[in-house]
PDB file of C-alpha atoms in Angstrom:
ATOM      1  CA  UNK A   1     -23.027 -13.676 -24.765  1.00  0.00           C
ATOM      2  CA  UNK A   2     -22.124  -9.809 -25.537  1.00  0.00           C
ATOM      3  CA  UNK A   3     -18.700  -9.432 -27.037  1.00  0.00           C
ATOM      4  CA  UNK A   4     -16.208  -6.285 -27.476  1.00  0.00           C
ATOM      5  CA  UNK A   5     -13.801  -6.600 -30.698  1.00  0.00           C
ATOM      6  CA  UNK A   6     -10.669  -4.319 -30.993  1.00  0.00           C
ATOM      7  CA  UNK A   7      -8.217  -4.614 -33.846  1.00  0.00           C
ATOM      8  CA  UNK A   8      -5.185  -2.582 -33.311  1.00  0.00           C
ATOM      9  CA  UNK A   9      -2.030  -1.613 -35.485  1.00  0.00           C
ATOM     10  CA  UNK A  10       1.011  -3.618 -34.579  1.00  0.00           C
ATOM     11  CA  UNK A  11       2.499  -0.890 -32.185  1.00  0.00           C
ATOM     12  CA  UNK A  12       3.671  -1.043 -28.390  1.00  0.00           C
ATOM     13  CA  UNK A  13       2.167   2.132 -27.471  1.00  0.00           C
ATOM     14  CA  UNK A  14      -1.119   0.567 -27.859  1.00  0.00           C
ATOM     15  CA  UNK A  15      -0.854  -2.479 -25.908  1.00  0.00           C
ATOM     16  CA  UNK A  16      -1.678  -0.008 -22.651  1.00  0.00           C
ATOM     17  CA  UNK A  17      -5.073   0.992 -24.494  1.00  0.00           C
ATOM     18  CA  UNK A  18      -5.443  -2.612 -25.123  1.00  0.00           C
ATOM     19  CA  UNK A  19      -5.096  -3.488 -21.222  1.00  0.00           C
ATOM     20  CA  UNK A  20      -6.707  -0.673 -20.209  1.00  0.00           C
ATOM     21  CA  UNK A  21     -10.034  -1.817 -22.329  1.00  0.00           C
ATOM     22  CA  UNK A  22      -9.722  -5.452 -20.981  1.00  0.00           C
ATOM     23  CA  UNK A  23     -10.005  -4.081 -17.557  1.00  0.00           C
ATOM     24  CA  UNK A  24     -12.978  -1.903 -17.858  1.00  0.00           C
ATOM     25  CA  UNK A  25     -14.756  -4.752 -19.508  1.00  0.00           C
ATOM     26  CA  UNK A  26     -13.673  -7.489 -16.994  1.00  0.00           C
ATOM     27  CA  UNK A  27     -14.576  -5.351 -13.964  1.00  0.00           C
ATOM     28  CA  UNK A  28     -18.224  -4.971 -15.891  1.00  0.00           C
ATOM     29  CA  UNK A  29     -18.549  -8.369 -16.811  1.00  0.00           C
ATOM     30  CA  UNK A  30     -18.260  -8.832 -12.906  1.00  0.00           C
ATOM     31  CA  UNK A  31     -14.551 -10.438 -12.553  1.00  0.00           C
ATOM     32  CA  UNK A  32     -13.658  -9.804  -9.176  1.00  0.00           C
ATOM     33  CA  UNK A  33     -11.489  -6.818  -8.046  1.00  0.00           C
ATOM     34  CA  UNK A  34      -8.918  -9.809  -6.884  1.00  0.00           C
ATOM     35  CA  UNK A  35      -8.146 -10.528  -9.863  1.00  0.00           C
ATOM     36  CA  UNK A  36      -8.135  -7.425 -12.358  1.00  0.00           C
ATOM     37  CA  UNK A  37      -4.217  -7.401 -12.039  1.00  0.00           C
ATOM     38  CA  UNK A  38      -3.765 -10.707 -13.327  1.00  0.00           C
ATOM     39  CA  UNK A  39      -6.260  -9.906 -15.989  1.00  0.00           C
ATOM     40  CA  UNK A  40      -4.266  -6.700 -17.072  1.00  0.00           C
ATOM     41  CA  UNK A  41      -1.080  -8.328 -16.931  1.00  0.00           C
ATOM     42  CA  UNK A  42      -2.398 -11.692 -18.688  1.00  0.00           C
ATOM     43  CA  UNK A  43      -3.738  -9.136 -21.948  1.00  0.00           C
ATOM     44  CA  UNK A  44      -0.964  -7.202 -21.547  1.00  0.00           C
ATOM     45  CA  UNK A  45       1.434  -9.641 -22.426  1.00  0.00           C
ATOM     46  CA  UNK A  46      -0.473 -11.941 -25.086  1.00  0.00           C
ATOM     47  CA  UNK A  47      -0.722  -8.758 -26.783  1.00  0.00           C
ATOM     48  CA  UNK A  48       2.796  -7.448 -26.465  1.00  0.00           C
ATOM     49  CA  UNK A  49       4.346 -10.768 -28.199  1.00  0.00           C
ATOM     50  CA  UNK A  50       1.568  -9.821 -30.939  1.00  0.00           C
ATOM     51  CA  UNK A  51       2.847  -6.791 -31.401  1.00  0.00           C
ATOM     52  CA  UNK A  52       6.102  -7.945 -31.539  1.00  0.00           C
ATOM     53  CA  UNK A  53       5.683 -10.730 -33.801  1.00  0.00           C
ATOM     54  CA  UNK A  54       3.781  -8.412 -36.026  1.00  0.00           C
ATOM     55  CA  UNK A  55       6.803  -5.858 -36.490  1.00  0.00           C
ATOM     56  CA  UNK A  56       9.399  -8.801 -37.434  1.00  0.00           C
ATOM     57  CA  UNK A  57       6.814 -10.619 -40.255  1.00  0.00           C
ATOM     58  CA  UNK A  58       3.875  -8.255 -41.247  1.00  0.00           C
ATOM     59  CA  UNK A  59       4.146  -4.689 -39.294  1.00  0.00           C
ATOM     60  CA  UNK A  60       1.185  -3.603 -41.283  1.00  0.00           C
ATOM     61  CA  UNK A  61      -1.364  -6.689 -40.708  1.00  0.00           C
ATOM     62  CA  UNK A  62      -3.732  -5.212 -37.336  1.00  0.00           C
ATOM     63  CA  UNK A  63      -3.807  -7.465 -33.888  1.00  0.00           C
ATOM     64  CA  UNK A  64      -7.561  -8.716 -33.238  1.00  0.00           C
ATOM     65  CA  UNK A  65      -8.713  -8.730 -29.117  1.00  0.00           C
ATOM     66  CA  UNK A  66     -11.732 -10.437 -28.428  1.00  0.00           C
ATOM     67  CA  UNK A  67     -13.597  -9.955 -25.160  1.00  0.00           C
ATOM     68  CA  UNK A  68     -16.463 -12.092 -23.565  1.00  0.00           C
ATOM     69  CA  UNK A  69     -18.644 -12.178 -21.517  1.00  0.00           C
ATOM     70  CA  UNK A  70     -19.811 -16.073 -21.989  1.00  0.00           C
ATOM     71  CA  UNK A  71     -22.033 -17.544 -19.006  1.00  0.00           C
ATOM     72  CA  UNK A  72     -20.238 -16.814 -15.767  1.00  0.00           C
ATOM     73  CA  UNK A  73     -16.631 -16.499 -17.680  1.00  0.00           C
ATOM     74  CA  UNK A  74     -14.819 -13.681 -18.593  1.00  0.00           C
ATOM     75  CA  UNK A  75     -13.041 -14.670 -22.085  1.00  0.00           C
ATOM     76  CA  UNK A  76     -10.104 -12.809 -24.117  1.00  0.00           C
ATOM     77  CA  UNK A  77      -8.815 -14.083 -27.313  1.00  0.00           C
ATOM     78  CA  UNK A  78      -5.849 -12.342 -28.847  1.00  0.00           C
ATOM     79  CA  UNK A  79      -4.911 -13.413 -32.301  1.00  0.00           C
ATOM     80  CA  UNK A  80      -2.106 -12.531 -34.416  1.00  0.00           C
ATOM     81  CA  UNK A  81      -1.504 -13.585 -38.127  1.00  0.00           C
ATOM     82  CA  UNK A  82       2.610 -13.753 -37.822  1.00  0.00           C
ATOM     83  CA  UNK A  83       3.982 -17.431 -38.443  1.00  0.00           C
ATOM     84  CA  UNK A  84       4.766 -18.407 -35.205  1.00  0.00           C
ATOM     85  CA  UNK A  85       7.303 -21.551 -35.838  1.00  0.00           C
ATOM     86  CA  UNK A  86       9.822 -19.225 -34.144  1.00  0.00           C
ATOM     87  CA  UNK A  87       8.134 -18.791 -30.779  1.00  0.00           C
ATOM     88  CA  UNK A  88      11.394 -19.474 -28.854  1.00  0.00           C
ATOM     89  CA  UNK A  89      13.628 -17.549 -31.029  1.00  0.00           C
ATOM     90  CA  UNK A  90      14.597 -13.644 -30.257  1.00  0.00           C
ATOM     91  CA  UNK A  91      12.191 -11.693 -31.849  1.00  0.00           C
ATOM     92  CA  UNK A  92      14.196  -8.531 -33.541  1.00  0.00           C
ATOM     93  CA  UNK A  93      13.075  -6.085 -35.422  1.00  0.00           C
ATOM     94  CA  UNK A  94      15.493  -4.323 -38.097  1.00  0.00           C
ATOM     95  CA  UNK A  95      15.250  -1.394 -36.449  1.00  0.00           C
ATOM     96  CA  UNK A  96      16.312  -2.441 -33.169  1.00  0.00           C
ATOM     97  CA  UNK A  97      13.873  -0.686 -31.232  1.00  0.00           C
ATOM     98  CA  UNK A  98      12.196  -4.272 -29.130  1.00  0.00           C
ATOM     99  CA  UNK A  99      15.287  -6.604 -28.168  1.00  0.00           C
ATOM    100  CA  UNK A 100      13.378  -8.979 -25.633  1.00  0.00           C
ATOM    101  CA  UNK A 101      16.350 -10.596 -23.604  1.00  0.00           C
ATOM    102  CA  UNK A 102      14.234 -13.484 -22.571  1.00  0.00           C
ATOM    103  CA  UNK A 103      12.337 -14.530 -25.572  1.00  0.00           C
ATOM    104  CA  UNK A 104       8.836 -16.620 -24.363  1.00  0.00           C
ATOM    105  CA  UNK A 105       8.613 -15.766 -20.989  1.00  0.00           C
ATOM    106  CA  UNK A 106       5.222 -13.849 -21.850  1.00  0.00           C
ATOM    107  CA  UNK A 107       3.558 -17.178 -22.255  1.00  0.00           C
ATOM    108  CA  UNK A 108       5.132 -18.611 -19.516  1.00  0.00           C
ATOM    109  CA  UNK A 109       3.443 -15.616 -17.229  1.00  0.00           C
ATOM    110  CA  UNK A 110       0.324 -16.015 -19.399  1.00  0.00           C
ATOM    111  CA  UNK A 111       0.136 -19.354 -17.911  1.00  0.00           C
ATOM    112  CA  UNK A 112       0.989 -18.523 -14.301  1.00  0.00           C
ATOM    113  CA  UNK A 113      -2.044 -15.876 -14.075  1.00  0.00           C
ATOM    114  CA  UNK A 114      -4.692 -16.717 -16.378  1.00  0.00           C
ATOM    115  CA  UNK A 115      -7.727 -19.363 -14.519  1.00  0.00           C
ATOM    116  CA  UNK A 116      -7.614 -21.243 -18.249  1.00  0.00           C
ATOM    117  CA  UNK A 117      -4.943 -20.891 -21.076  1.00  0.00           C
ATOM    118  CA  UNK A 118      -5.032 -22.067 -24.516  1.00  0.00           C
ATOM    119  CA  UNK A 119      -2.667 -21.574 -26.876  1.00  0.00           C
ATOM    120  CA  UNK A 120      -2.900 -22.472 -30.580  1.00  0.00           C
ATOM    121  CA  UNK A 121      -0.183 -21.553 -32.879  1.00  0.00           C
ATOM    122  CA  UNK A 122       0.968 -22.197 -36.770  1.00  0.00           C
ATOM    123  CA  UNK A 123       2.181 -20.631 -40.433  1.00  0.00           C
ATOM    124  CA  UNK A 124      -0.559 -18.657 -40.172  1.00  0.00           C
ATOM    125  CA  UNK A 125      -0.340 -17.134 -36.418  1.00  0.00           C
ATOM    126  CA  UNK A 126      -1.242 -17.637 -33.321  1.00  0.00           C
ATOM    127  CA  UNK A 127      -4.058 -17.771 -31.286  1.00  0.00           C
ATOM    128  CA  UNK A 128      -4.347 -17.259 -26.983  1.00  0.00           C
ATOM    129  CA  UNK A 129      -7.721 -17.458 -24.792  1.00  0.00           C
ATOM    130  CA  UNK A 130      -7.450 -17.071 -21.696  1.00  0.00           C
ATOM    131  CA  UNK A 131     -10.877 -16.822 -19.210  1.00  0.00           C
ATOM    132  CA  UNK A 132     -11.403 -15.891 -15.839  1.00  0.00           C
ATOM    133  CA  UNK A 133     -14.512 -16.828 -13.311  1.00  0.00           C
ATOM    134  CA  UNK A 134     -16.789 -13.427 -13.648  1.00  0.00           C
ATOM    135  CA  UNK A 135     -20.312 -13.194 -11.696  1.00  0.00           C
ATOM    136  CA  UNK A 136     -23.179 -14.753 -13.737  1.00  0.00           C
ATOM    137  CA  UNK A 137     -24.812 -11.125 -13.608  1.00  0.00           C
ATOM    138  CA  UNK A 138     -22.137  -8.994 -14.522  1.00  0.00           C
ATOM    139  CA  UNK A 139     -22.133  -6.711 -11.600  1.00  0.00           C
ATOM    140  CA  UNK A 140     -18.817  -6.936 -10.245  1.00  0.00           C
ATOM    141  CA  UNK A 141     -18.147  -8.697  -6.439  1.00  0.00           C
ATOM    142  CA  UNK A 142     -16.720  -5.481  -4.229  1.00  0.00           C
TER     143      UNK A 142
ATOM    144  CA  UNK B   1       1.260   6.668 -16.703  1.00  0.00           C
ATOM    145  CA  UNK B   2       4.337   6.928 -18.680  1.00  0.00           C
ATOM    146  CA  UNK B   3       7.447   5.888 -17.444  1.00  0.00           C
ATOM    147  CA  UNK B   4       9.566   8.468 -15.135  1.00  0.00           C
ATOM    148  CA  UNK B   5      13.212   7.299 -14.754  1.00  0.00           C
ATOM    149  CA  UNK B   6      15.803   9.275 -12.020  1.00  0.00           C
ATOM    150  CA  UNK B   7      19.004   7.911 -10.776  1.00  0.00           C
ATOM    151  CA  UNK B   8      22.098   8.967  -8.324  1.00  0.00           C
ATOM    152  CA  UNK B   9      25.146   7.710  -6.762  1.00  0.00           C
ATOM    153  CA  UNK B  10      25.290   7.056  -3.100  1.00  0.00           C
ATOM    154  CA  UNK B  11      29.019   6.018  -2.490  1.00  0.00           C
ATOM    155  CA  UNK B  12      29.667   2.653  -4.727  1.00  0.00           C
ATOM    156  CA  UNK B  13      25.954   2.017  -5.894  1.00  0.00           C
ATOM    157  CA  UNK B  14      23.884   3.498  -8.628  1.00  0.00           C
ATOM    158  CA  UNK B  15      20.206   4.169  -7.860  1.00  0.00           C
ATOM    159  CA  UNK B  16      17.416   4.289 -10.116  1.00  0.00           C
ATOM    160  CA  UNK B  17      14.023   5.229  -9.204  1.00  0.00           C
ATOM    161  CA  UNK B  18      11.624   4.357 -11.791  1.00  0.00           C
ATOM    162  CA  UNK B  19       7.954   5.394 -11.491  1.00  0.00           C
ATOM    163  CA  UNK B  20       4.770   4.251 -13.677  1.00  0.00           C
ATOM    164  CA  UNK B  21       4.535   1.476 -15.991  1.00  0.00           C
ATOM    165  CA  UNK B  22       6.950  -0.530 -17.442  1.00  0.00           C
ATOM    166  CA  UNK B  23       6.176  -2.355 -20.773  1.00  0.00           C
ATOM    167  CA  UNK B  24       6.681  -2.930 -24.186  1.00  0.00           C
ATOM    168  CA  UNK B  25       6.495   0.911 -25.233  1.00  0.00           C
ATOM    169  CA  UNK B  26       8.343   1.957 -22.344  1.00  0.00           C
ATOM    170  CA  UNK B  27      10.884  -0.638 -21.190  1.00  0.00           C
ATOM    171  CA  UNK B  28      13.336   0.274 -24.375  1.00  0.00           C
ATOM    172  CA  UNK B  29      14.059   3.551 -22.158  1.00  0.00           C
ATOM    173  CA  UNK B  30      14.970   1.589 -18.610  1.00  0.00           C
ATOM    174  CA  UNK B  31      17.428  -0.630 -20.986  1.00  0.00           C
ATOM    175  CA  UNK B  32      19.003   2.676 -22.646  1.00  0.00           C
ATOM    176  CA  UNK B  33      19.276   3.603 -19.231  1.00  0.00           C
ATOM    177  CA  UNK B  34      20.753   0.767 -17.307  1.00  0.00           C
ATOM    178  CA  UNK B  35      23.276   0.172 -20.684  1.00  0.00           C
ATOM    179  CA  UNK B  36      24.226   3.756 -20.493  1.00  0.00           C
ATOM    180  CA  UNK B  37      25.119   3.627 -16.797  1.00  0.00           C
ATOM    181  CA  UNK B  38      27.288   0.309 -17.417  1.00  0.00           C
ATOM    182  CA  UNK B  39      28.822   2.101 -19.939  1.00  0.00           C
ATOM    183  CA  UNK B  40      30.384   4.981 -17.889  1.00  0.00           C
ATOM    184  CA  UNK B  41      31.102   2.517 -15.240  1.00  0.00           C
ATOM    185  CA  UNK B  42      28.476   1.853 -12.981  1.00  0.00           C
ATOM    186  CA  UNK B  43      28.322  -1.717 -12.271  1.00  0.00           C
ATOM    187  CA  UNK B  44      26.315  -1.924  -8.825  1.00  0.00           C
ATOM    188  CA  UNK B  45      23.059  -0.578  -9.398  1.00  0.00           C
ATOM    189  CA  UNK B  46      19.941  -0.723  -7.137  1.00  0.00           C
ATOM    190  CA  UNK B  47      16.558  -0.499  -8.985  1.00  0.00           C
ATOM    191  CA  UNK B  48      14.019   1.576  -6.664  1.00  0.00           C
ATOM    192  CA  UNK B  49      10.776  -0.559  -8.013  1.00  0.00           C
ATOM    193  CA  UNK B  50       8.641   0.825  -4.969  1.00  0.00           C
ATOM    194  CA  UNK B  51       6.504   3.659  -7.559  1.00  0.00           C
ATOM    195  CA  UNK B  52       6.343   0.995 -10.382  1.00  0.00           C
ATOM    196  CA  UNK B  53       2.354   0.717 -11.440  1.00  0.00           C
ATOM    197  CA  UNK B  54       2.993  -2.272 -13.822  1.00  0.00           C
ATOM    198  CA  UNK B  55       5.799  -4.558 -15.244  1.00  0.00           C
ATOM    199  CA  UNK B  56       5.487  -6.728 -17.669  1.00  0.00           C
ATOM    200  CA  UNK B  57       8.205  -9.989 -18.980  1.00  0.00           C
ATOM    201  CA  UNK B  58       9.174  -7.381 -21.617  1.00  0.00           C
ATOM    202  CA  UNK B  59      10.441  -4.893 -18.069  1.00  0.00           C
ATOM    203  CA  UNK B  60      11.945  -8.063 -16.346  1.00  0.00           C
ATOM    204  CA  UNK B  61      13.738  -9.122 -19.996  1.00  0.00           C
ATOM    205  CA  UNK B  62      15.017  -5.520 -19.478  1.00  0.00           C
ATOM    206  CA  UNK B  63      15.900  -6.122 -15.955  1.00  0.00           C
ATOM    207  CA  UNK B  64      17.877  -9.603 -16.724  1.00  0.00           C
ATOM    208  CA  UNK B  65      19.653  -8.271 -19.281  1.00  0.00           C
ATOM    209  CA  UNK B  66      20.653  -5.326 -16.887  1.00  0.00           C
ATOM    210  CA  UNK B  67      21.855  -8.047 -14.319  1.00  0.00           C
ATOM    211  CA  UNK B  68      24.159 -10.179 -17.123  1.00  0.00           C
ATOM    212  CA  UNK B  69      26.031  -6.922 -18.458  1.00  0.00           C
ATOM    213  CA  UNK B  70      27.017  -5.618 -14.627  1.00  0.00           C
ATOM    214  CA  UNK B  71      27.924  -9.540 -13.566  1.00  0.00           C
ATOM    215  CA  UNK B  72      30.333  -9.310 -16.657  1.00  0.00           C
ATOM    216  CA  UNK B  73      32.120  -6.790 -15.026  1.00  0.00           C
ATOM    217  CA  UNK B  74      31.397  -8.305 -11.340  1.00  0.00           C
ATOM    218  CA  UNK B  75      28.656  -6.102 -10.298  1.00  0.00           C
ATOM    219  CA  UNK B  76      25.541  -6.211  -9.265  1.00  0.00           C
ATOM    220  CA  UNK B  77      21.769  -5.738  -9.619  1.00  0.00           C
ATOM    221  CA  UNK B  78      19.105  -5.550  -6.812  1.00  0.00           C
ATOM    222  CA  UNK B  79      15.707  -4.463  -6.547  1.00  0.00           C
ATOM    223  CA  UNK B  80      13.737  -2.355  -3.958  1.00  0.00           C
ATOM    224  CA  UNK B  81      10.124  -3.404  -4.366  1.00  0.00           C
ATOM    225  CA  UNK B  82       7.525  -4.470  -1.717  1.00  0.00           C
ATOM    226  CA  UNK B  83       4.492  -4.041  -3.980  1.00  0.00           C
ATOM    227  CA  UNK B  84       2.347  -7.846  -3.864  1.00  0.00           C
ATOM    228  CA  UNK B  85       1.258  -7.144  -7.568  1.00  0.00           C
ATOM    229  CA  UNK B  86       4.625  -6.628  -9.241  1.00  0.00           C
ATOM    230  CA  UNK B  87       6.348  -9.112  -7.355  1.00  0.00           C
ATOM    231  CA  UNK B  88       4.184 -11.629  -7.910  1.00  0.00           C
ATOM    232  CA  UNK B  89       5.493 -11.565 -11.397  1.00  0.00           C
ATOM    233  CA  UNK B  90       9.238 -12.412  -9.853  1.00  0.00           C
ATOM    234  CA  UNK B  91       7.519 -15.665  -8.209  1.00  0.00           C
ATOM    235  CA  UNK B  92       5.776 -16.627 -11.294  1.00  0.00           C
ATOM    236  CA  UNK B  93       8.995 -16.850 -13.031  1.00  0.00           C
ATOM    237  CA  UNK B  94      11.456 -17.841 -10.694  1.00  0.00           C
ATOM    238  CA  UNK B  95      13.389 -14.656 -10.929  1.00  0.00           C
ATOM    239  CA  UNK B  96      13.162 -14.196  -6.819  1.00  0.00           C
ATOM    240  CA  UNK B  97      15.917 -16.398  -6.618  1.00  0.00           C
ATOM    241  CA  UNK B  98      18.135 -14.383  -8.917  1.00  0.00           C
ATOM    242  CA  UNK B  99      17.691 -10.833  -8.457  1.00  0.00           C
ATOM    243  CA  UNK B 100      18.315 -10.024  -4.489  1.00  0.00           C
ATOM    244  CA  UNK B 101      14.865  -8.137  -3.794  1.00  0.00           C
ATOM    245  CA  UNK B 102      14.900  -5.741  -0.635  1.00  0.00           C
ATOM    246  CA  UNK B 103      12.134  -3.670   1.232  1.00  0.00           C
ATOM    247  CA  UNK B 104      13.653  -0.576   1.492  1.00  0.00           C
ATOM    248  CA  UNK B 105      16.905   1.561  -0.390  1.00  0.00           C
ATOM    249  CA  UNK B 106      18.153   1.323   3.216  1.00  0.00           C
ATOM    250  CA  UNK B 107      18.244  -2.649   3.766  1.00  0.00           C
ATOM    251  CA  UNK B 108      19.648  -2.811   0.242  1.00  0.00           C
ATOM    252  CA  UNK B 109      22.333  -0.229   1.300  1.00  0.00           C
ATOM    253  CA  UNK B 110      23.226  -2.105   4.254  1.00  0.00           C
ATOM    254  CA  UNK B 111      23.127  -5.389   2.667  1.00  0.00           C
ATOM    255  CA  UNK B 112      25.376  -4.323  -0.319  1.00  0.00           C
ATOM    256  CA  UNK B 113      27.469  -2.782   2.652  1.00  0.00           C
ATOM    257  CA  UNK B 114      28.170  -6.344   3.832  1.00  0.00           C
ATOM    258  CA  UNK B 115      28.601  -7.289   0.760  1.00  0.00           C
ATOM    259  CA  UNK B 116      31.627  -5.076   0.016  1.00  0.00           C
TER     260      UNK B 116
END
């Protein structure tokens, strides 16, 4: 199992680097080219409600991505420490900047792309994996 | 890519051509955008999607919330997108059945025509 860790600050601009690395790895893991979208778009939003959890309850606290390659599986976990009892609720920031009109939907499209979803969440944050099928040899189906 | 936002008027409808990626850094600009052109009026506004790289739920939060402020003042919001990738999004969610979703600025034109 190899594994690529990247903690980022709590800021939007760096949920494209954050999608961005999750593609380069999944492509060299071996996911297929099929499915790369729904990998970048999966990342992309478990790490956008990160971020914007992290700016209501603890802007300063850093957003762990975890990326494996586990036996034939390509595996991201995205974890947050921002109490998540308010998953449903708008999600404002006092500065106004990040107004999401539709509250959740992020794990609602998490669920429609990703091969397997879990979702853990509590006081203490939350926690999504998500995994795709990748080729047991990492080289990447063309 | 950043996010590249252009609009004119053709007759009665608004149109905005958006280009690159629309996310959680950039989507607070297509909101300023579609509030601003409410704002002075324009309430039937076609969203050119066809240069759009990426959208995220933040960009179709931004989107939704486009389409309840021009329906308070009876207008309208429509999308030009043919892209498999970012409409797939728009199936996952449902939100084909509330946004009208056209091929080209032309069809849209003519459909908003009959609309009229």
């Amino acid at each position: 199992m190899a594994t690529v860790e990247l903690t980022f600050s709590a800021l939007p601009a760096h949920v494209r680097t954050a999608r961005l690395v999750a593609t380069a790895i999944a492509r060299r893991t071996g996911v297929s080219e099929a499915l790369l979208d729904e990998v970048r778009l999966a990342v992309g939003e478990a790490c956008s409600r990160a971020v914007e959890a992290h700016r209501v309850h603890c802007p300063g606290e850093p957003i762990v991505i975890e990326l494996r390659d586990d036996s034939g599986r390509f595996e991201v976990t995205v974890t947050d420490v921002a109490p998540s009892e308010d998953l449903q609720q708008p999600v404002i920031p006092a500065d106004g900047s990040l107004v999401p009109e539709m509250p959740g939907l992020g794990i609602a499209v998490i669920a429609g792309l990703a091969d397997d979803v879990e979702v853990s969440s509590g006081a203490k944050g939350m926690r999504i994996r998500m995994s795709w099928p990748a080729s047991p040899n990492g080289v990447a189906a063309v | 890519m950043d996010l590249k936002l252009d609009h004119h008027s053709e007759d009665n409808l608004t149109i905005v051509d958006v280009e690159g990626e629309i996310d959680v850094y950039t989507a607070p600009r297509l909101r300023e955008l579609l509030i601003d052109l409410v704002n002075k009026g324009n309430f039937h506004l076609l969203v050119n999607m066809e240069k759009v790289d990426f959208l995220d739920s933040t960009g179709l939060g931004v989107l939704v919330g486009g389409l309840k402020r021009v329906r308070a003042h009876d207008g309208s919001l429509e999308l030009v997108c043919t892209q498999e990738r970012i409409l797939k999004i728009f199936r996952i969610t449902g939100l084909t059945k509330v946004f009208g979703i056209y091929a080209s600025v032309d069809e849209a034109k003519e459909a908003h025509g009959r609309d009229k």
